[in-house]
CSV table of C-alpha atoms (C1' of nucleotides) in Angstrom, one decimal:
chain,number,residue,atom,x,y,z
V,14,MET,CA,-33.9,28.8,8.7
V,15,THR,CA,-31.4,27.9,11.4
V,16,GLU,CA,-34.2,27.1,13.8
V,17,VAL,CA,-35.8,24.7,11.4
V,18,HIS,CA,-32.5,23.0,10.8
V,19,LEU,CA,-31.8,22.7,14.4
V,20,ARG,CA,-35.3,21.3,15.2
V,21,ASP,CA,-34.9,18.8,12.4
V,22,ALA,CA,-31.5,17.8,13.5
V,23,LEU,CA,-32.7,17.3,17.1
V,24,ASP,CA,-35.6,15.2,15.8
V,25,THR,CA,-33.2,13.0,13.9
V,26,LEU,CA,-31.1,12.5,16.9
V,27,LYS,CA,-34.1,11.7,19.1
V,28,SER,CA,-35.5,9.2,16.6
V,29,THR,CA,-32.2,7.3,16.6
V,30,GLY,CA,-32.2,7.2,20.4
V,31,VAL,CA,-29.4,9.6,21.0
V,32,ARG,CA,-29.8,11.7,24.2
V,33,ILE,CA,-29.9,15.4,23.7
V,34,THR,CA,-27.6,16.9,26.3
V,35,PRO,CA,-27.0,20.6,26.8
V,36,GLN,CA,-23.5,20.2,25.3
V,37,ARG,CA,-24.9,18.4,22.2
V,38,HIS,CA,-27.5,21.0,21.7
V,39,ALA,CA,-25.0,23.8,21.9
V,40,ILE,CA,-22.5,22.1,19.6
V,41,LEU,CA,-25.1,21.4,17.0
V,42,GLU,CA,-26.6,24.9,17.3
V,43,PHE,CA,-23.1,26.4,16.8
V,44,ILE,CA,-22.3,24.4,13.7
V,45,ILE,CA,-25.6,25.2,12.1
V,46,GLN,CA,-25.6,29.0,12.7
V,47,SER,CA,-21.9,29.5,12.3
V,48,MET,CA,-21.6,29.2,8.6
V,49,SER,CA,-17.9,29.1,9.0
V,50,HIS,CA,-17.1,25.4,8.8
V,51,PRO,CA,-15.5,25.3,12.2
V,52,THR,CA,-12.8,23.0,13.5
V,53,ALA,CA,-13.3,21.0,16.7
V,54,ASP,CA,-11.2,23.5,18.4
V,55,ASP,CA,-13.2,26.4,17.1
V,56,ILE,CA,-16.3,24.8,18.6
V,57,TYR,CA,-14.6,24.1,21.9
V,58,LYS,CA,-13.4,27.7,22.2
V,59,ALA,CA,-16.7,29.2,21.2
V,60,LEU,CA,-18.6,27.2,23.9
V,61,GLU,CA,-15.9,27.7,26.6
V,62,SER,CA,-17.8,30.5,28.3
V,63,LYS,CA,-21.1,28.6,28.3
V,64,PHE,CA,-19.6,25.3,29.4
V,65,PRO,CA,-16.4,26.1,31.3
V,66,SER,CA,-15.8,22.5,32.3
V,67,MET,CA,-16.5,20.9,28.9
V,68,SER,CA,-13.8,18.6,27.6
V,69,VAL,CA,-12.4,18.6,24.1
V,70,ALA,CA,-13.2,14.9,24.0
V,71,THR,CA,-16.8,15.8,24.3
V,72,VAL,CA,-16.6,17.9,21.2
V,73,TYR,CA,-14.9,15.1,19.3
V,74,ASN,CA,-17.3,12.5,20.7
V,75,ASN,CA,-20.3,14.4,19.6
V,76,LEU,CA,-19.0,15.3,16.2
V,77,ARG,CA,-18.7,11.6,15.7
V,78,VAL,CA,-22.2,11.0,16.9
V,79,PHE,CA,-23.5,13.7,14.5
V,80,ARG,CA,-21.5,12.3,11.7
V,81,GLU,CA,-22.9,8.8,12.2
V,82,ALA,CA,-26.4,10.2,12.4
V,83,GLY,CA,-25.8,11.8,9.0
V,84,LEU,CA,-26.1,15.4,10.3
V,85,VAL,CA,-22.6,16.6,9.8
V,86,LYS,CA,-19.9,16.1,7.3
V,87,GLU,CA,-16.2,16.1,8.1
V,88,LEU,CA,-14.0,18.0,5.7
V,89,THR,CA,-10.3,17.2,5.5
V,90,TYR,CA,-8.1,19.5,3.6
V,91,GLY,CA,-4.3,19.8,3.5
V,92,ASP,CA,-4.1,21.8,6.6
V,93,SER,CA,-3.9,20.3,10.0
V,94,SER,CA,-7.4,19.9,11.4
V,95,SER,CA,-10.7,18.8,10.0
V,96,ARG,CA,-13.6,21.2,9.6
V,97,PHE,CA,-17.2,20.3,10.2
V,98,ASP,CA,-20.1,21.2,8.0
V,99,PHE,CA,-23.8,20.8,8.7
V,100,ILE,CA,-25.4,18.9,5.9
V,101,THR,CA,-28.1,20.7,4.1
V,102,ASN,CA,-28.6,20.5,0.4
V,103,ASP,CA,-26.1,20.0,-2.5
V,104,HIS,CA,-23.2,22.4,-2.4
V,105,TYR,CA,-19.5,22.4,-2.9
V,106,HIS,CA,-16.7,24.4,-1.3
V,107,MET,CA,-14.6,27.1,-2.6
V,108,ILE,CA,-11.3,27.4,-0.7
V,109,CYS,CA,-9.1,30.4,-0.8
V,110,ASN,CA,-5.4,29.5,-1.2
V,111,SER,CA,-4.4,32.7,0.5
V,112,CYS,CA,-6.5,33.0,3.6
V,113,GLY,CA,-8.0,29.5,3.9
V,114,LYS,CA,-11.6,30.8,3.9
V,115,ILE,CA,-14.2,28.3,2.8
V,116,VAL,CA,-17.3,29.5,0.9
V,117,ASP,CA,-20.3,27.5,-0.1
V,118,PHE,CA,-20.9,27.2,-3.8
V,119,HIS,CA,-24.4,25.8,-4.6
V,120,TYR,CA,-24.6,23.7,-7.7
V,121,PRO,CA,-26.7,20.7,-8.6
V,122,GLY,CA,-25.0,17.4,-7.9
V,123,LEU,CA,-22.9,16.0,-10.8
V,124,ASP,CA,-25.0,12.9,-11.2
V,125,GLU,CA,-23.8,12.2,-14.7
V,126,VAL,CA,-20.2,12.2,-13.6
V,127,GLU,CA,-21.1,9.7,-10.9
V,128,HIS,CA,-22.7,7.5,-13.4
V,129,LEU,CA,-19.8,7.6,-15.8
V,130,ALA,CA,-17.3,6.9,-13.1
V,131,SER,CA,-19.4,4.0,-11.9
V,132,HIS,CA,-19.6,2.7,-15.5
V,133,LEU,CA,-15.8,3.0,-16.1
V,134,THR,CA,-14.5,1.6,-12.9
V,135,GLY,CA,-17.2,-0.8,-11.8
V,136,PHE,CA,-17.7,0.9,-8.5
V,137,ASP,CA,-21.1,1.2,-6.7
V,138,VAL,CA,-21.0,4.9,-6.3
V,139,SER,CA,-22.5,6.4,-3.1
V,140,SER,CA,-21.3,10.0,-3.1
V,141,HIS,CA,-18.7,12.5,-4.3
V,142,ARG,CA,-17.1,15.7,-3.1
V,143,MET,CA,-15.5,18.5,-4.9
V,144,GLU,CA,-13.5,21.5,-3.9
V,145,ILE,CA,-12.5,24.5,-6.0
V,146,TYR,CA,-9.4,26.3,-5.1
V,147,GLY,CA,-8.5,29.9,-5.9
V,148,THR,CA,-8.2,33.4,-4.5
V,149,CYS,CA,-11.1,35.0,-2.7
V,150,PRO,CA,-12.2,38.6,-3.6
V,151,THR,CA,-10.7,40.1,-0.4
V,152,CYS,CA,-7.3,38.5,-0.9
V,153,LYS,CA,-7.3,39.4,-4.6
V,154,GLU,CA,-7.9,43.1,-3.7
V,155,HIS,CA,-5.2,43.0,-1.1
V,156,ALA,CA,-2.7,41.5,-3.5
V,157,THR,CA,-3.4,44.2,-6.1
V,158,LYS,CA,-3.0,46.9,-3.6
V,159,VAL,CA,0.3,45.6,-2.3
V,160,GLN,CA,1.9,45.2,-5.6
T,87,MET,CA,5.9,6.0,-19.9
T,88,THR,CA,7.3,6.0,-16.4
T,89,GLU,CA,10.8,6.8,-17.6
T,90,VAL,CA,9.6,9.8,-19.6
T,91,HIS,CA,7.8,11.1,-16.5
T,92,LEU,CA,10.8,10.6,-14.4
T,93,ARG,CA,13.1,12.3,-16.8
T,94,ASP,CA,10.7,15.2,-17.2
T,95,ALA,CA,10.4,15.5,-13.4
T,96,LEU,CA,14.1,15.5,-12.9
T,97,ASP,CA,14.4,18.2,-15.6
T,98,THR,CA,11.9,20.3,-13.8
T,99,LEU,CA,13.8,20.0,-10.5
T,100,LYS,CA,17.1,20.8,-12.1
T,101,SER,CA,15.7,23.8,-13.8
T,102,THR,CA,14.5,25.2,-10.5
T,103,GLY,CA,17.9,24.6,-8.9
T,104,VAL,CA,16.9,21.7,-6.7
T,105,ARG,CA,19.7,19.2,-6.2
T,106,ILE,CA,18.9,15.7,-7.3
T,107,THR,CA,20.1,13.4,-4.6
T,108,PRO,CA,19.9,9.6,-4.6
T,109,GLN,CA,17.1,9.8,-2.1
T,110,ARG,CA,15.2,12.3,-4.1
T,111,HIS,CA,15.6,10.2,-7.2
T,112,ALA,CA,14.4,7.1,-5.5
T,113,ILE,CA,11.4,8.8,-3.9
T,114,LEU,CA,10.3,10.3,-7.1
T,115,GLU,CA,10.8,7.1,-9.0
T,116,PHE,CA,8.8,5.2,-6.5
T,117,ILE,CA,5.8,7.6,-6.6
T,118,ILE,CA,5.8,7.6,-10.4
T,119,GLN,CA,5.9,3.9,-10.9
T,120,SER,CA,3.9,2.8,-7.8
T,121,MET,CA,0.4,3.8,-9.1
T,122,SER,CA,-0.8,3.2,-5.6
T,123,HIS,CA,-0.9,6.8,-4.2
T,124,PRO,CA,1.5,6.0,-1.3
T,125,THR,CA,1.6,7.6,2.1
T,126,ALA,CA,4.9,9.0,3.3
T,127,ASP,CA,5.3,5.9,5.4
T,128,ASP,CA,4.7,3.6,2.4
T,129,ILE,CA,7.5,5.4,0.6
T,130,TYR,CA,9.8,5.3,3.7
T,131,LYS,CA,9.2,1.5,4.1
T,132,ALA,CA,9.6,0.8,0.4
T,133,LEU,CA,13.0,2.4,0.3
T,134,GLU,CA,14.3,1.1,3.6
T,135,SER,CA,16.3,-1.7,2.0
T,136,LYS,CA,17.9,0.6,-0.5
T,137,PHE,CA,18.6,3.4,2.0
T,138,PRO,CA,18.8,1.8,5.4
T,139,SER,CA,19.8,5.1,7.1
T,140,MET,CA,17.2,7.3,5.5
T,141,SER,CA,15.1,9.4,7.9
T,142,VAL,CA,11.3,9.8,7.7
T,143,ALA,CA,12.0,13.5,7.8
T,144,THR,CA,13.8,13.2,4.4
T,145,VAL,CA,10.7,11.7,2.9
T,146,TYR,CA,8.5,14.5,4.2
T,147,ASN,CA,11.1,17.2,3.3
T,148,ASN,CA,11.3,16.0,-0.3
T,149,LEU,CA,7.6,15.5,-0.7
T,150,ARG,CA,7.3,19.1,0.2
T,151,VAL,CA,10.0,20.0,-2.3
T,152,PHE,CA,8.2,18.1,-5.0
T,153,ARG,CA,4.9,19.6,-4.1
T,154,GLU,CA,6.3,23.1,-4.3
T,155,ALA,CA,7.8,22.2,-7.7
T,156,GLY,CA,4.4,21.2,-8.9
T,157,LEU,CA,5.3,17.6,-9.4
T,158,VAL,CA,3.3,16.0,-6.7
T,159,LYS,CA,-0.1,16.5,-5.3
T,160,GLU,CA,-1.0,15.8,-1.7
T,161,LEU,CA,-4.3,14.0,-1.1
T,162,THR,CA,-6.0,14.3,2.3
T,163,TYR,CA,-8.9,12.1,3.0
T,164,GLY,CA,-10.7,11.4,6.3
T,165,ASP,CA,-8.2,8.7,7.3
T,166,SER,CA,-5.1,9.5,9.2
T,167,SER,CA,-2.3,10.1,6.7
T,168,SER,CA,-1.9,12.0,3.5
T,169,ARG,CA,-1.3,10.2,0.2
T,170,PHE,CA,0.9,11.5,-2.6
T,171,ASP,CA,0.1,11.5,-6.3
T,172,PHE,CA,2.4,12.2,-9.2
T,173,ILE,CA,0.7,14.9,-11.3
T,174,THR,CA,0.1,13.8,-14.9
T,175,ASN,CA,-3.0,14.7,-16.7
T,176,ASP,CA,-6.6,15.3,-15.6
T,177,HIS,CA,-8.0,12.6,-13.5
T,178,TYR,CA,-10.1,12.2,-10.4
T,179,HIS,CA,-10.1,9.6,-7.7
T,180,MET,CA,-12.5,6.8,-6.9
T,181,ILE,CA,-12.2,5.8,-3.2
T,182,CYS,CA,-13.6,2.5,-1.9
T,183,ASN,CA,-15.4,3.1,1.4
T,184,SER,CA,-14.8,-0.5,2.4
T,185,CYS,CA,-11.1,-1.2,1.7
T,186,GLY,CA,-9.8,2.4,1.1
T,187,LYS,CA,-8.4,1.6,-2.3
T,188,ILE,CA,-7.9,4.6,-4.6
T,189,VAL,CA,-8.5,4.2,-8.4
T,190,ASP,CA,-7.9,6.8,-11.0
T,191,PHE,CA,-10.9,7.9,-13.0
T,192,HIS,CA,-9.9,9.8,-16.2
T,193,TYR,CA,-12.3,12.5,-17.1
T,194,PRO,CA,-12.0,15.9,-18.8
T,195,GLY,CA,-11.7,18.7,-16.3
T,196,LEU,CA,-14.9,20.4,-15.3
T,197,ASP,CA,-14.0,23.8,-16.7
T,198,GLU,CA,-17.6,25.0,-16.9
T,199,VAL,CA,-18.1,24.3,-13.2
T,200,GLU,CA,-14.9,26.3,-12.4
T,201,HIS,CA,-16.2,29.2,-14.5
T,202,LEU,CA,-19.6,29.2,-12.9
T,203,ALA,CA,-18.1,29.0,-9.4
T,204,SER,CA,-15.8,31.9,-10.2
T,205,HIS,CA,-18.7,33.9,-11.5
T,206,LEU,CA,-20.9,33.2,-8.5
T,207,THR,CA,-18.4,33.7,-5.8
T,208,GLY,CA,-15.9,36.2,-7.3
T,209,PHE,CA,-13.0,33.9,-6.7
T,210,ASP,CA,-10.0,33.7,-9.1
T,211,VAL,CA,-10.2,29.9,-9.6
T,212,SER,CA,-6.9,28.0,-10.0
T,213,SER,CA,-7.9,24.4,-9.7
T,214,HIS,CA,-10.4,21.9,-8.3
T,215,ARG,CA,-10.4,18.4,-7.0
T,216,MET,CA,-13.1,15.8,-6.8
T,217,GLU,CA,-13.4,12.4,-5.2
T,218,ILE,CA,-16.0,9.8,-5.8
T,219,TYR,CA,-16.9,7.4,-3.1
T,220,GLY,CA,-18.4,4.0,-3.3
T,221,THR,CA,-17.7,0.3,-3.2
T,222,CYS,CA,-15.1,-1.3,-5.5
T,223,PRO,CA,-15.8,-4.4,-7.5
T,224,THR,CA,-13.8,-6.6,-5.2
T,225,CYS,CA,-15.5,-5.5,-2.0
T,226,LYS,CA,-18.9,-5.7,-3.7
T,227,GLU,CA,-18.3,-9.3,-4.6
T,228,HIS,CA,-17.0,-10.1,-1.2
T,229,ALA,CA,-20.1,-8.6,0.4
T,230,THR,CA,-22.5,-10.6,-1.8
T,231,LYS,CA,-20.6,-13.8,-1.0
T,232,VAL,CA,-20.7,-13.3,2.7
T,233,GLN,CA,-24.4,-12.5,2.9
E,145,DT,C1',-38.8,6.3,46.1
E,146,DA,C1',-34.8,3.4,46.0
E,147,DT,C1',-32.1,0.6,43.0
E,148,DA,C1',-29.8,-0.9,39.3
E,149,DC,C1',-28.4,0.1,34.7
E,150,DT,C1',-27.2,2.7,30.8
E,151,DT,C1',-25.3,6.7,28.6
E,152,DA,C1',-22.6,10.9,28.6
E,153,DT,C1',-19.1,13.8,30.3
E,154,DT,C1',-14.8,14.9,32.1
E,155,DA,C1',-9.8,14.6,32.9
E,156,DT,C1',-6.0,12.7,31.4
E,157,DA,C1',-3.0,9.7,29.1
E,158,DA,C1',-1.7,7.7,24.7
E,159,DC,C1',-1.0,7.8,19.9
E,160,DA,C1',0.3,8.9,15.4
E,161,DA,C1',1.4,12.1,11.7
E,162,DT,C1',4.0,15.8,10.8
E,163,DT,C1',7.3,19.5,11.7
E,164,DA,C1',11.3,21.8,13.8
E,165,DT,C1',16.0,21.7,15.4
E,166,DA,C1',20.7,20.9,15.4
E,167,DA,C1',24.6,18.2,14.2
E,168,DA,C1',26.8,15.6,10.5
E,169,DT,C1',27.4,14.8,5.7
E,170,DT,C1',27.6,15.8,1.0
E,171,DA,C1',28.1,18.6,-2.9
E,172,DA,C1',29.3,23.0,-5.2
E,173,DT,C1',32.3,26.9,-5.7
E,174,DA,C1',36.1,29.9,-5.2
S,72,DT,C1',42.1,22.7,-0.8
S,73,DA,C1',39.2,25.7,1.9
S,74,DT,C1',34.8,27.7,2.3
S,75,DT,C1',30.1,27.9,1.7
S,76,DA,C1',25.6,26.2,1.0
S,77,DA,C1',22.4,22.5,0.6
S,78,DT,C1',20.8,18.0,2.2
S,79,DT,C1',20.3,14.3,5.2
S,80,DT,C1',20.0,12.3,9.6
S,81,DA,C1',18.6,11.7,14.3
S,82,DT,C1',15.8,13.2,17.5
S,83,DA,C1',12.8,16.1,20.0
S,84,DA,C1',8.6,18.8,19.9
S,85,DT,C1',4.1,19.7,18.4
S,86,DT,C1',-0.5,18.9,17.3
S,87,DG,C1',-4.9,16.8,16.2
S,88,DT,C1',-7.3,13.0,17.6
S,89,DT,C1',-8.6,8.8,20.1
S,90,DA,C1',-8.7,5.7,24.2
S,91,DT,C1',-9.3,4.9,29.1
S,92,DA,C1',-11.1,5.1,33.5
S,93,DA,C1',-13.6,7.6,36.8
S,94,DT,C1',-17.5,10.5,37.7
S,95,DA,C1',-22.0,12.3,36.9
S,96,DA,C1',-26.5,12.3,34.9
S,97,DG,C1',-30.5,10.3,33.0
S,98,DT,C1',-33.8,6.2,32.5
S,99,DA,C1',-36.2,2.2,33.8
S,100,DT,C1',-37.8,-1.0,37.0
S,101,DA,C1',-39.0,-3.1,41.4
DNA sequence: TATACTTATTATAACAATTATAAATTAATA
DNA sequence: TATTAATTTATAATTGTTATAATAAGTATA
């Protein structure tokens, strides 16, 4: 699964004339296999041992490259730093109010909502995003135990 | 409409023991009547003439107070600074990719999606948010004219 | 292969939004 | 009025991100 995604992503990059450097390969690979919606700093720290001299700027630069190539989505929530998500198929995010964990929630896209919104506001709609907030099972259990 | 909201909001604050200072009153009033989802800086600049010595920190402090009192929602998008929205009834936001304008889109809450998400992930769901992206009528027209 | 040329990376400085701190002010209470 | 607590102000610090300039690496061409 991961390998297929990685190969596809690299193909996409190659076809748009973007050079595949070792750093880019590693960053992309990490995002795809991490499943944890990492921040730029997460990525930087994770690859520190492999690329001791890599700059934070390189991470940011390449996240932008990936975003512009349509490979990666930037998620901005209330907290300080953005998280990055490899784009596969339709899914939304569940966010735990207590520990901040982000979990994928697969659900068919809300096409009819897009249509209605377009109709009511006159926008040309291109996309939408949704986040669902709550308490994850782990935190729930913890809270019950403590009380 | 605005006056009712403001009065309700002040009541809520009073009942939670929060002092209603002139600055707080003005910030709240501005958010409610602005309809423009202002940033902290927008608010700061708008009230500059009325409170020449008010600090930016005061704006941020009170936005947090309002948020904690459940009066105001913080909206974070890709761009640099957060926008603040007075909480009334269920609505989502349409965002123009071209000019950044935010327009309300009233729609009944997606309760069934919340339920399904809860069922699939084991979360206790408390809320959700959704944004719909596209091009607003004005920018659409502009684009057609230019081309 | 040598040369120029483009692209990417690095190191570092700059920036901008937000938060923390401490002093001054205001309001509430005894 | 004196005391205490809450709020505002001014300013410094922090942090995520972007910009800049120099260096390095890769690509194409003579």
